Short mmCIF file of N, CA and C and ligand atoms in Angstrom, two decimals:
data_model
loop_
_atom_site.label_atom_id
_atom_site.label_comp_id
_atom_site.label_asym_id
_atom_site.label_seq_id
_atom_site.Cartn_x
_atom_site.Cartn_y
_atom_site.Cartn_z
N MET A 1403 -24.68 -6.59 -10.04
CA MET A 1403 -23.69 -5.30 -10.86
C MET A 1403 -22.79 -6.47 -11.59
N LYS A 1404 -22.46 -6.25 -12.75
CA LYS A 1404 -21.29 -6.89 -13.34
C LYS A 1404 -20.45 -6.07 -14.32
N PHE A 1405 -19.35 -6.04 -14.53
CA PHE A 1405 -18.99 -4.80 -15.24
C PHE A 1405 -18.68 -5.87 -16.58
N ARG A 1406 -18.30 -7.17 -17.13
CA ARG A 1406 -18.15 -8.15 -17.77
C ARG A 1406 -19.64 -8.85 -18.71
N GLU A 1407 -19.78 -8.87 -19.89
CA GLU A 1407 -21.45 -9.11 -19.83
C GLU A 1407 -21.30 -10.05 -19.80
N GLU A 1408 -20.67 -11.38 -20.38
CA GLU A 1408 -20.63 -13.01 -19.88
C GLU A 1408 -20.15 -13.59 -18.84
N GLU A 1409 -19.92 -12.57 -17.89
CA GLU A 1409 -19.61 -12.81 -15.94
C GLU A 1409 -20.58 -13.83 -15.29
N ILE A 1410 -20.85 -14.69 -14.57
CA ILE A 1410 -21.66 -14.70 -13.77
C ILE A 1410 -21.30 -14.28 -12.43
N TYR A 1411 -22.00 -14.18 -11.38
CA TYR A 1411 -22.05 -12.93 -10.18
C TYR A 1411 -21.09 -14.04 -9.72
N GLU A 1412 -20.71 -15.19 -8.85
CA GLU A 1412 -20.27 -16.04 -9.02
C GLU A 1412 -18.69 -15.13 -8.79
N THR A 1413 -18.27 -15.33 -10.30
CA THR A 1413 -17.38 -15.13 -10.84
C THR A 1413 -16.68 -13.80 -10.42
N PHE A 1414 -17.82 -13.20 -11.08
CA PHE A 1414 -17.84 -11.65 -10.36
C PHE A 1414 -17.47 -11.38 -8.60
N LEU A 1415 -17.95 -11.84 -7.83
CA LEU A 1415 -17.89 -11.70 -6.53
C LEU A 1415 -15.79 -11.89 -6.32
N LEU A 1416 -15.86 -13.78 -6.83
CA LEU A 1416 -14.39 -13.87 -7.07
C LEU A 1416 -13.26 -12.78 -7.31
N ARG A 1417 -13.78 -12.12 -8.90
CA ARG A 1417 -12.65 -11.54 -9.09
C ARG A 1417 -12.51 -9.61 -8.57
N ILE A 1418 -13.64 -9.38 -8.02
CA ILE A 1418 -13.46 -8.23 -7.16
C ILE A 1418 -12.55 -8.56 -6.17
N GLN A 1419 -12.63 -9.57 -5.35
CA GLN A 1419 -11.70 -9.70 -4.08
C GLN A 1419 -10.85 -10.41 -4.59
N ASP A 1420 -10.27 -10.67 -5.67
CA ASP A 1420 -9.01 -11.09 -6.11
C ASP A 1420 -8.28 -9.38 -6.23
N GLN A 1421 -9.20 -8.59 -7.28
CA GLN A 1421 -7.92 -7.66 -7.52
C GLN A 1421 -8.21 -6.49 -5.99
N ARG A 1422 -9.18 -7.04 -4.66
CA ARG A 1422 -9.12 -5.89 -3.97
C ARG A 1422 -7.39 -6.59 -3.24
N GLU A 1423 -7.30 -7.60 -2.81
CA GLU A 1423 -6.33 -8.97 -1.81
C GLU A 1423 -5.48 -8.18 -3.47
N GLY A 1424 -5.14 -7.99 -4.65
CA GLY A 1424 -3.92 -7.54 -5.52
C GLY A 1424 -3.48 -8.82 -6.17
N LYS A 1425 -4.48 -9.74 -6.30
CA LYS A 1425 -4.27 -10.89 -6.93
C LYS A 1425 -4.76 -11.14 -8.44
N ASN A 1426 -3.83 -11.63 -8.80
CA ASN A 1426 -4.12 -12.38 -10.56
C ASN A 1426 -4.56 -10.69 -11.08
N LEU A 1427 -3.50 -9.69 -11.24
CA LEU A 1427 -3.56 -8.01 -11.60
C LEU A 1427 -2.47 -8.27 -12.55
N LYS A 1428 -3.54 -7.52 -13.48
CA LYS A 1428 -2.36 -7.16 -14.15
C LYS A 1428 -0.94 -6.29 -14.55
N PRO A 1429 -0.16 -6.52 -15.38
CA PRO A 1429 1.12 -6.19 -14.74
C PRO A 1429 1.16 -5.05 -14.01
N TRP A 1430 0.23 -3.50 -14.53
CA TRP A 1430 0.61 -1.85 -14.24
C TRP A 1430 -0.51 -2.22 -13.42
N TYR A 1431 -1.47 -3.11 -13.08
CA TYR A 1431 -2.48 -2.31 -12.25
C TYR A 1431 -2.26 -2.36 -10.94
N VAL A 1432 -2.75 -1.61 -9.98
CA VAL A 1432 -2.57 -1.94 -8.84
C VAL A 1432 -4.11 -2.77 -7.79
N PRO A 1433 -4.00 -3.02 -6.78
CA PRO A 1433 -5.48 -3.44 -5.51
C PRO A 1433 -6.25 -2.49 -5.83
N TRP A 1434 -7.50 -2.51 -5.87
CA TRP A 1434 -8.91 -1.66 -5.90
C TRP A 1434 -10.04 -2.42 -5.31
N THR A 1435 -10.90 -1.71 -4.83
CA THR A 1435 -11.99 -2.09 -3.87
C THR A 1435 -13.06 -1.60 -4.53
N LEU A 1436 -14.20 -2.37 -4.14
CA LEU A 1436 -15.15 -1.75 -5.03
C LEU A 1436 -16.32 -2.02 -3.72
N TYR A 1437 -17.08 -0.74 -3.77
CA TYR A 1437 -17.96 -0.49 -2.74
C TYR A 1437 -19.12 -0.19 -3.24
N PHE A 1438 -20.46 -0.20 -2.44
CA PHE A 1438 -21.99 0.05 -2.95
C PHE A 1438 -23.02 0.52 -2.12
N ILE A 1439 -23.21 1.38 -2.44
CA ILE A 1439 -24.36 1.43 -0.98
C ILE A 1439 -25.71 1.04 -2.19
N VAL A 1440 -27.06 0.00 -1.29
CA VAL A 1440 -27.72 -0.30 -1.65
C VAL A 1440 -29.02 0.53 -1.53
N ASP A 1441 -30.14 0.17 -1.93
CA ASP A 1441 -31.75 0.45 -1.30
C ASP A 1441 -31.96 -1.15 -0.62
N LYS A 1442 -33.14 -0.18 -0.12
CA LYS A 1442 -34.04 -1.18 0.79
C LYS A 1442 -33.94 -2.97 0.36
N ASP A 1443 -33.87 -2.56 -1.01
CA ASP A 1443 -34.73 -3.79 -2.02
C ASP A 1443 -33.32 -4.64 -2.03
N GLU A 1444 -31.64 -4.35 -1.62
CA GLU A 1444 -30.68 -4.41 -2.03
C GLU A 1444 -30.57 -4.23 -3.17
N LYS A 1445 -30.81 -3.53 -4.32
CA LYS A 1445 -30.52 -3.15 -5.53
C LYS A 1445 -29.71 -1.66 -5.37
N VAL A 1446 -28.36 -1.75 -5.96
CA VAL A 1446 -27.70 -1.41 -6.35
C VAL A 1446 -27.67 0.14 -6.52
N ILE A 1447 -27.42 1.26 -5.87
CA ILE A 1447 -27.86 3.13 -6.00
C ILE A 1447 -26.59 3.48 -6.60
N TRP A 1448 -25.33 3.29 -5.73
CA TRP A 1448 -24.49 3.61 -5.64
C TRP A 1448 -23.13 2.78 -5.91
N TRP A 1449 -22.18 2.88 -6.83
CA TRP A 1449 -20.79 2.24 -6.88
C TRP A 1449 -19.69 2.90 -7.03
N SER A 1450 -18.55 2.46 -6.13
CA SER A 1450 -17.42 3.17 -5.77
C SER A 1450 -15.68 2.47 -6.75
N ALA A 1451 -14.81 2.69 -7.47
CA ALA A 1451 -13.95 1.63 -7.17
C ALA A 1451 -13.04 3.26 -6.97
N LEU A 1452 -11.89 2.31 -5.84
CA LEU A 1452 -10.85 2.98 -5.25
C LEU A 1452 -9.90 2.39 -5.04
N ARG A 1453 -8.66 2.75 -6.12
CA ARG A 1453 -7.76 2.13 -6.11
C ARG A 1453 -6.74 2.55 -4.62
N HIS A 1454 -5.90 1.80 -4.15
CA HIS A 1454 -5.33 1.51 -2.89
C HIS A 1454 -4.10 2.41 -2.85
N TYR A 1455 -3.66 2.62 -4.09
CA TYR A 1455 -2.45 3.45 -4.43
C TYR A 1455 -2.56 3.39 -5.82
N LEU A 1456 -1.74 4.75 -5.86
CA LEU A 1456 -0.81 4.94 -7.91
C LEU A 1456 0.49 5.48 -8.11
N THR A 1457 0.71 4.19 -8.53
CA THR A 1457 2.46 3.93 -8.97
C THR A 1457 2.56 5.45 -9.35
N PRO A 1458 3.83 6.32 -9.47
CA PRO A 1458 4.06 7.53 -10.13
C PRO A 1458 3.43 6.85 -11.83
N GLU A 1459 3.88 5.89 -12.41
CA GLU A 1459 3.14 5.90 -14.32
C GLU A 1459 1.35 6.10 -14.00
N LEU A 1460 0.52 5.33 -12.98
CA LEU A 1460 -0.50 5.48 -12.90
C LEU A 1460 -0.97 7.17 -12.34
N LEU A 1461 -0.15 7.50 -11.92
CA LEU A 1461 0.16 8.83 -11.64
C LEU A 1461 -0.09 10.44 -12.89
N ILE A 1462 -0.05 9.83 -13.37
CA ILE A 1462 0.33 10.95 -14.53
C ILE A 1462 -1.05 11.17 -15.19
N HIS A 1463 -1.94 9.90 -15.45
CA HIS A 1463 -3.13 9.96 -15.95
C HIS A 1463 -4.51 9.41 -15.64
N TRP A 1464 -3.71 8.49 -13.88
CA TRP A 1464 -4.99 7.91 -13.46
C TRP A 1464 -5.57 7.96 -12.40
N TRP A 1465 -6.37 7.63 -11.67
CA TRP A 1465 -8.03 8.37 -10.32
C TRP A 1465 -7.68 6.89 -9.64
N HIS A 1466 -8.10 7.96 -7.82
CA HIS A 1466 -8.14 6.76 -6.94
C HIS A 1466 -9.49 6.38 -7.24
N ILE A 1467 -10.63 7.66 -7.34
CA ILE A 1467 -11.79 7.24 -7.09
C ILE A 1467 -12.39 7.32 -8.48
N TRP A 1468 -13.27 6.42 -8.90
CA TRP A 1468 -14.21 6.37 -10.09
C TRP A 1468 -15.45 5.93 -9.24
N HIS A 1469 -16.73 6.64 -9.43
CA HIS A 1469 -18.13 6.67 -9.01
C HIS A 1469 -19.14 6.37 -9.83
N GLY A 1470 -20.32 5.80 -9.49
CA GLY A 1470 -21.48 6.25 -10.20
C GLY A 1470 -23.06 5.87 -9.23
N ILE A 1471 -23.52 6.91 -10.81
CA ILE A 1471 -25.13 6.42 -9.71
C ILE A 1471 -26.00 6.11 -10.57
N LYS A 1472 -26.82 4.91 -10.33
CA LYS A 1472 -27.84 4.42 -11.07
C LYS A 1472 -28.69 5.18 -12.03
N PRO A 1473 -28.68 5.50 -13.00
CA PRO A 1473 -29.60 5.98 -13.70
C PRO A 1473 -31.15 7.11 -13.45
N SER A 1474 -31.61 6.19 -13.04
CA SER A 1474 -33.10 6.81 -12.23
C SER A 1474 -33.24 6.96 -10.72
N GLU A 1475 -31.96 6.98 -10.38
CA GLU A 1475 -31.34 8.01 -8.92
C GLU A 1475 -30.76 9.26 -9.26
N ARG A 1476 -30.51 9.42 -9.97
CA ARG A 1476 -29.08 10.66 -10.19
C ARG A 1476 -30.43 12.03 -9.94
N TRP A 1477 -29.82 12.85 -9.84
CA TRP A 1477 -29.74 14.63 -9.80
C TRP A 1477 -31.23 14.14 -7.95
N LYS A 1478 -30.47 13.38 -7.58
CA LYS A 1478 -30.91 13.19 -6.04
C LYS A 1478 -29.74 13.92 -4.87
N TRP A 1479 -29.02 14.24 -5.52
CA TRP A 1479 -27.82 14.17 -4.55
C TRP A 1479 -27.37 13.59 -4.25
N TYR A 1480 -27.30 12.30 -4.23
CA TYR A 1480 -26.50 11.01 -3.55
C TYR A 1480 -25.35 10.83 -3.54
N ALA A 1481 -24.78 10.98 -5.13
CA ALA A 1481 -23.32 11.59 -5.88
C ALA A 1481 -22.39 12.01 -4.74
N THR A 1482 -23.05 13.54 -4.41
CA THR A 1482 -22.47 14.53 -4.58
C THR A 1482 -22.37 13.90 -2.32
N GLN A 1483 -23.31 13.44 -1.87
CA GLN A 1483 -22.90 12.29 -0.82
C GLN A 1483 -22.07 11.49 -0.47
N ALA A 1484 -22.37 10.43 -1.59
CA ALA A 1484 -21.13 9.54 -1.44
C ALA A 1484 -20.01 9.48 -1.57
N LEU A 1485 -19.41 10.44 -2.63
CA LEU A 1485 -18.11 10.68 -2.49
C LEU A 1485 -17.51 10.79 -1.38
N ASN A 1486 -18.23 11.50 -0.32
CA ASN A 1486 -17.17 11.99 0.90
C ASN A 1486 -17.18 10.29 1.43
N LEU A 1487 -18.27 9.43 1.29
CA LEU A 1487 -18.36 8.40 1.71
C LEU A 1487 -16.77 7.63 1.53
N ALA A 1488 -16.48 7.50 0.07
CA ALA A 1488 -15.56 7.13 -0.50
C ALA A 1488 -14.09 7.85 0.11
N LEU A 1489 -14.27 8.83 -0.18
CA LEU A 1489 -13.02 9.64 1.34
C LEU A 1489 -13.15 9.09 2.62
N LEU A 1490 -13.79 8.81 2.81
CA LEU A 1490 -13.65 7.75 4.24
C LEU A 1490 -12.49 6.68 4.49
N GLU A 1491 -13.38 5.95 3.11
CA GLU A 1491 -12.48 4.61 2.58
C GLU A 1491 -11.25 4.69 2.86
N ALA A 1492 -10.62 6.16 1.43
CA ALA A 1492 -9.70 6.36 1.34
C ALA A 1492 -8.78 6.84 2.26
N LYS A 1493 -8.82 6.86 3.63
CA LYS A 1493 -8.05 7.72 4.55
C LYS A 1493 -8.04 6.36 5.29
N LYS A 1494 -9.21 5.57 5.64
CA LYS A 1494 -8.49 4.77 6.02
C LYS A 1494 -7.37 3.64 5.79
N LEU A 1495 -7.38 3.63 3.91
CA LEU A 1495 -5.90 3.09 2.99
C LEU A 1495 -4.57 4.50 2.89
N ASP A 1496 -5.09 5.12 4.15
CA ASP A 1496 -3.36 6.51 4.38
C ASP A 1496 -3.77 6.60 3.22
N ILE A 1497 -4.29 7.28 2.36
CA ILE A 1497 -3.84 7.63 0.96
C ILE A 1497 -4.39 9.45 1.50
N ASP A 1498 -3.41 10.37 0.79
CA ASP A 1498 -3.53 11.49 2.05
C ASP A 1498 -3.82 12.81 1.11
N LYS A 1499 -3.56 12.02 -0.65
CA LYS A 1499 -4.22 13.04 -1.26
C LYS A 1499 -4.76 12.51 -2.55
N VAL A 1500 -6.11 12.54 -2.61
CA VAL A 1500 -6.43 11.33 -3.73
C VAL A 1500 -6.73 12.21 -4.96
N MET A 1501 -6.83 11.55 -5.97
CA MET A 1501 -7.13 12.18 -7.43
C MET A 1501 -8.23 11.46 -8.17
N LEU A 1502 -9.11 12.06 -8.49
CA LEU A 1502 -9.80 11.93 -9.81
C LEU A 1502 -9.96 12.71 -11.30
N THR A 1503 -10.30 11.80 -11.58
CA THR A 1503 -10.73 12.42 -13.50
C THR A 1503 -12.10 12.36 -13.76
N CYS A 1504 -12.48 13.34 -14.54
CA CYS A 1504 -13.32 13.09 -15.47
C CYS A 1504 -13.86 13.71 -16.90
N ASP A 1505 -13.99 13.54 -17.55
CA ASP A 1505 -14.79 14.50 -18.87
C ASP A 1505 -14.64 16.50 -18.55
N LYS A 1506 -14.40 16.99 -19.01
CA LYS A 1506 -14.09 18.16 -18.94
C LYS A 1506 -16.10 18.20 -19.02
N SER A 1507 -16.73 17.84 -20.03
CA SER A 1507 -17.92 17.75 -20.43
C SER A 1507 -19.02 17.33 -19.65
N ASN A 1508 -18.28 16.74 -18.33
CA ASN A 1508 -19.47 15.85 -17.84
C ASN A 1508 -20.03 17.20 -16.70
N ILE A 1509 -20.82 17.48 -16.76
CA ILE A 1509 -21.62 18.75 -15.93
C ILE A 1509 -21.26 18.12 -14.37
N ALA A 1510 -22.33 16.94 -14.46
CA ALA A 1510 -22.84 16.61 -12.86
C ALA A 1510 -21.60 16.21 -12.06
N SER A 1511 -20.70 15.38 -13.02
CA SER A 1511 -19.54 14.67 -12.11
C SER A 1511 -18.73 16.35 -11.87
N ALA A 1512 -18.65 17.21 -12.53
CA ALA A 1512 -17.71 17.69 -11.84
C ALA A 1512 -18.85 18.98 -10.84
N ARG A 1513 -19.90 18.94 -11.08
CA ARG A 1513 -20.73 19.71 -9.19
C ARG A 1513 -20.31 18.87 -7.84
N THR A 1514 -20.12 17.58 -8.62
CA THR A 1514 -20.39 17.11 -7.56
C THR A 1514 -18.99 16.66 -6.54
N ILE A 1515 -17.87 17.09 -7.48
CA ILE A 1515 -16.60 16.79 -7.03
C ILE A 1515 -16.38 18.50 -6.55
N VAL A 1516 -16.40 20.11 -6.99
CA VAL A 1516 -16.32 21.01 -6.95
C VAL A 1516 -17.69 21.00 -5.56
N LYS A 1517 -18.28 21.07 -5.64
CA LYS A 1517 -18.81 20.93 -4.51
C LYS A 1517 -18.53 20.51 -3.15
N ASN A 1518 -17.74 19.45 -3.26
CA ASN A 1518 -17.05 18.45 -2.59
C ASN A 1518 -15.63 19.67 -2.10
N TRP A 1519 -14.97 20.52 -2.68
CA TRP A 1519 -14.05 21.42 -2.48
C TRP A 1519 -12.81 20.50 -2.82
N TRP A 1520 -12.86 19.62 -3.90
CA TRP A 1520 -11.69 19.69 -4.84
C TRP A 1520 -11.08 20.54 -5.72
N VAL A 1521 -10.05 20.58 -5.80
CA VAL A 1521 -9.46 21.37 -6.67
C VAL A 1521 -8.36 20.96 -7.68
N LEU A 1522 -8.70 21.70 -8.78
CA LEU A 1522 -8.40 21.12 -10.53
C LEU A 1522 -6.50 21.14 -10.29
N ASP A 1523 -6.10 20.15 -10.40
CA ASP A 1523 -4.69 20.03 -10.88
C ASP A 1523 -4.02 19.83 -12.27
N SER A 1524 -4.75 19.53 -12.82
CA SER A 1524 -4.50 19.41 -14.38
C SER A 1524 -5.64 19.11 -15.47
N GLU A 1525 -4.98 19.24 -16.51
CA GLU A 1525 -6.36 19.06 -17.85
C GLU A 1525 -5.51 18.39 -18.74
N TYR A 1526 -5.81 17.34 -19.12
CA TYR A 1526 -5.14 16.92 -20.96
C TYR A 1526 -6.15 16.23 -21.56
N ILE A 1527 -5.56 15.67 -22.77
CA ILE A 1527 -6.52 15.24 -23.78
C ILE A 1527 -6.06 13.96 -24.14
N HIS A 1528 -7.29 13.45 -23.70
CA HIS A 1528 -7.01 11.70 -23.53
C HIS A 1528 -8.09 10.61 -24.61
N GLU A 1529 -7.46 10.60 -25.83
CA GLU A 1529 -8.40 9.93 -26.91
C GLU A 1529 -9.73 10.67 -27.26
N TRP A 1530 -8.89 11.97 -27.79
CA TRP A 1530 -9.83 13.51 -28.44
C TRP A 1530 -10.40 14.18 -27.00
N VAL A 1531 -10.94 13.75 -25.56
CA VAL A 1531 -11.54 14.38 -24.63
C VAL A 1531 -10.87 15.04 -23.54
N MET A 1532 -11.64 16.21 -23.24
CA MET A 1532 -10.53 16.51 -22.48
C MET A 1532 -10.75 16.43 -20.94
N ILE A 1533 -9.97 15.85 -20.65
CA ILE A 1533 -10.09 15.32 -19.26
C ILE A 1533 -9.33 16.60 -18.03
N GLN A 1534 -9.92 16.52 -16.95
CA GLN A 1534 -10.04 17.36 -15.81
C GLN A 1534 -9.84 16.53 -14.82
N LYS A 1535 -8.52 16.42 -14.18
CA LYS A 1535 -7.90 15.62 -12.97
C LYS A 1535 -7.79 16.34 -11.80
N ARG A 1536 -8.77 16.51 -11.05
CA ARG A 1536 -9.15 17.38 -9.74
C ARG A 1536 -8.38 15.97 -8.26
N ARG A 1537 -8.00 17.21 -7.75
CA ARG A 1537 -7.15 16.22 -6.11
C ARG A 1537 -8.26 17.00 -4.89
N ILE A 1538 -7.67 16.17 -4.01
CA ILE A 1538 -8.05 16.41 -2.28
C ILE A 1538 -7.27 15.93 -1.93
N ASN A 1539 -6.82 16.82 -0.28
CA ASN A 1539 -6.00 16.75 0.88
C ASN A 1539 -7.06 16.37 1.57
N ILE A 1540 -6.77 14.66 2.79
CA ILE A 1540 -7.71 14.34 3.30
C ILE A 1540 -6.91 14.30 4.71
C1 COA B 1350 -21.87 12.20 -12.47
C2 COA B 1350 -22.82 11.43 -11.38
C3 COA B 1350 -22.13 10.57 -10.29
C4 COA B 1350 -23.49 12.54 -10.64
O1 COA B 1350 -25.01 11.53 -9.73
P1 COA B 1350 -26.18 12.34 -9.47
O2 COA B 1350 -26.29 11.84 -7.76
O3 COA B 1350 -26.91 12.70 -10.41
O4 COA B 1350 -25.53 13.91 -8.58
P2 COA B 1350 -26.16 14.56 -7.60
O5 COA B 1350 -27.63 14.47 -7.25
O6 COA B 1350 -25.33 14.90 -6.38
O7 COA B 1350 -25.95 16.09 -8.05
C5 COA B 1350 -25.14 17.10 -8.16
C6 COA B 1350 -25.05 18.23 -8.96
O8 COA B 1350 -25.01 17.76 -10.38
C7 COA B 1350 -26.25 18.81 -10.84
N1 COA B 1350 -26.21 17.95 -11.91
C8 COA B 1350 -26.87 15.94 -11.80
N2 COA B 1350 -27.02 15.46 -13.22
C9 COA B 1350 -26.73 16.49 -14.30
C10 COA B 1350 -26.82 16.76 -14.86
N3 COA B 1350 -27.47 15.75 -15.98
N4 COA B 1350 -26.23 18.02 -15.75
C11 COA B 1350 -25.90 19.12 -15.23
N5 COA B 1350 -25.95 18.86 -13.92
C12 COA B 1350 -26.76 17.49 -13.29
C13 COA B 1350 -26.84 18.64 -10.09
O9 COA B 1350 -27.96 19.74 -9.93
C14 COA B 1350 -26.05 18.92 -8.68
O10 COA B 1350 -25.54 20.61 -8.94
P3 COA B 1350 -26.75 21.88 -7.67
O11 COA B 1350 -25.91 20.72 -6.56
O12 COA B 1350 -25.71 22.78 -8.10
O13 COA B 1350 -27.97 20.88 -7.82
C15 COA B 1350 -24.02 10.79 -12.04
O14 COA B 1350 -24.18 11.36 -13.01
C16 COA B 1350 -23.11 9.04 -12.96
O15 COA B 1350 -23.58 8.49 -12.34
N6 COA B 1350 -22.72 9.21 -14.14
C17 COA B 1350 -22.22 7.81 -14.55
C18 COA B 1350 -20.53 7.91 -14.45
C19 COA B 1350 -19.72 9.41 -14.24
O16 COA B 1350 -19.70 9.92 -14.53
N7 COA B 1350 -19.21 9.46 -12.82
C20 COA B 1350 -18.21 10.23 -12.69
C21 COA B 1350 -17.27 9.58 -12.79
S1 COA B 1350 -16.00 10.56 -11.69
#
């Protein structure tokens, strides 16, 4: 898995290692870690990005956790369960109030979040899209 089309795998690994260690970050970025769940063939099923903390500026519109399921593996309740694994990792980083955002129209994401007892923190419009920010205390 890679986020940049032009990037080779080794460069991707170095980049996510740097990001985890807080090296070579853009000025307003904070360290973050990428997690994966793979199947028996080592193909990625789920991935999650976890920011180690949010600055007061980032807290306004940003999130700690972002995650996704491989399209062919959706609707199997994987995300609902995997989100709890991301929270365990957040706990290890001493994050006690975890924030997550999703488009209000993203029914699947909203269901996984609400089923895991996240509460609505705020709603705001970003680039013409209504965003819901939810939080959970861990
Ligand atoms: C959002 C996402 C992570 C959900 O993954 P998933 O593994 O399919 O979710 P689950 O199987 O755990 O389903 C959770 C709930 O959403 C429902 N659901 C799943 N996909 C849905 C869809 N396309 N439309 C409506 N409901 C949907 C499920 O039925 C389930 O509800 P239920 O328990 O009441 O039946 C996945 O769709 C995804 O990767 N989307 C793209 C990235 C993204 O939007 N990430 C979220 C940002 S925080």
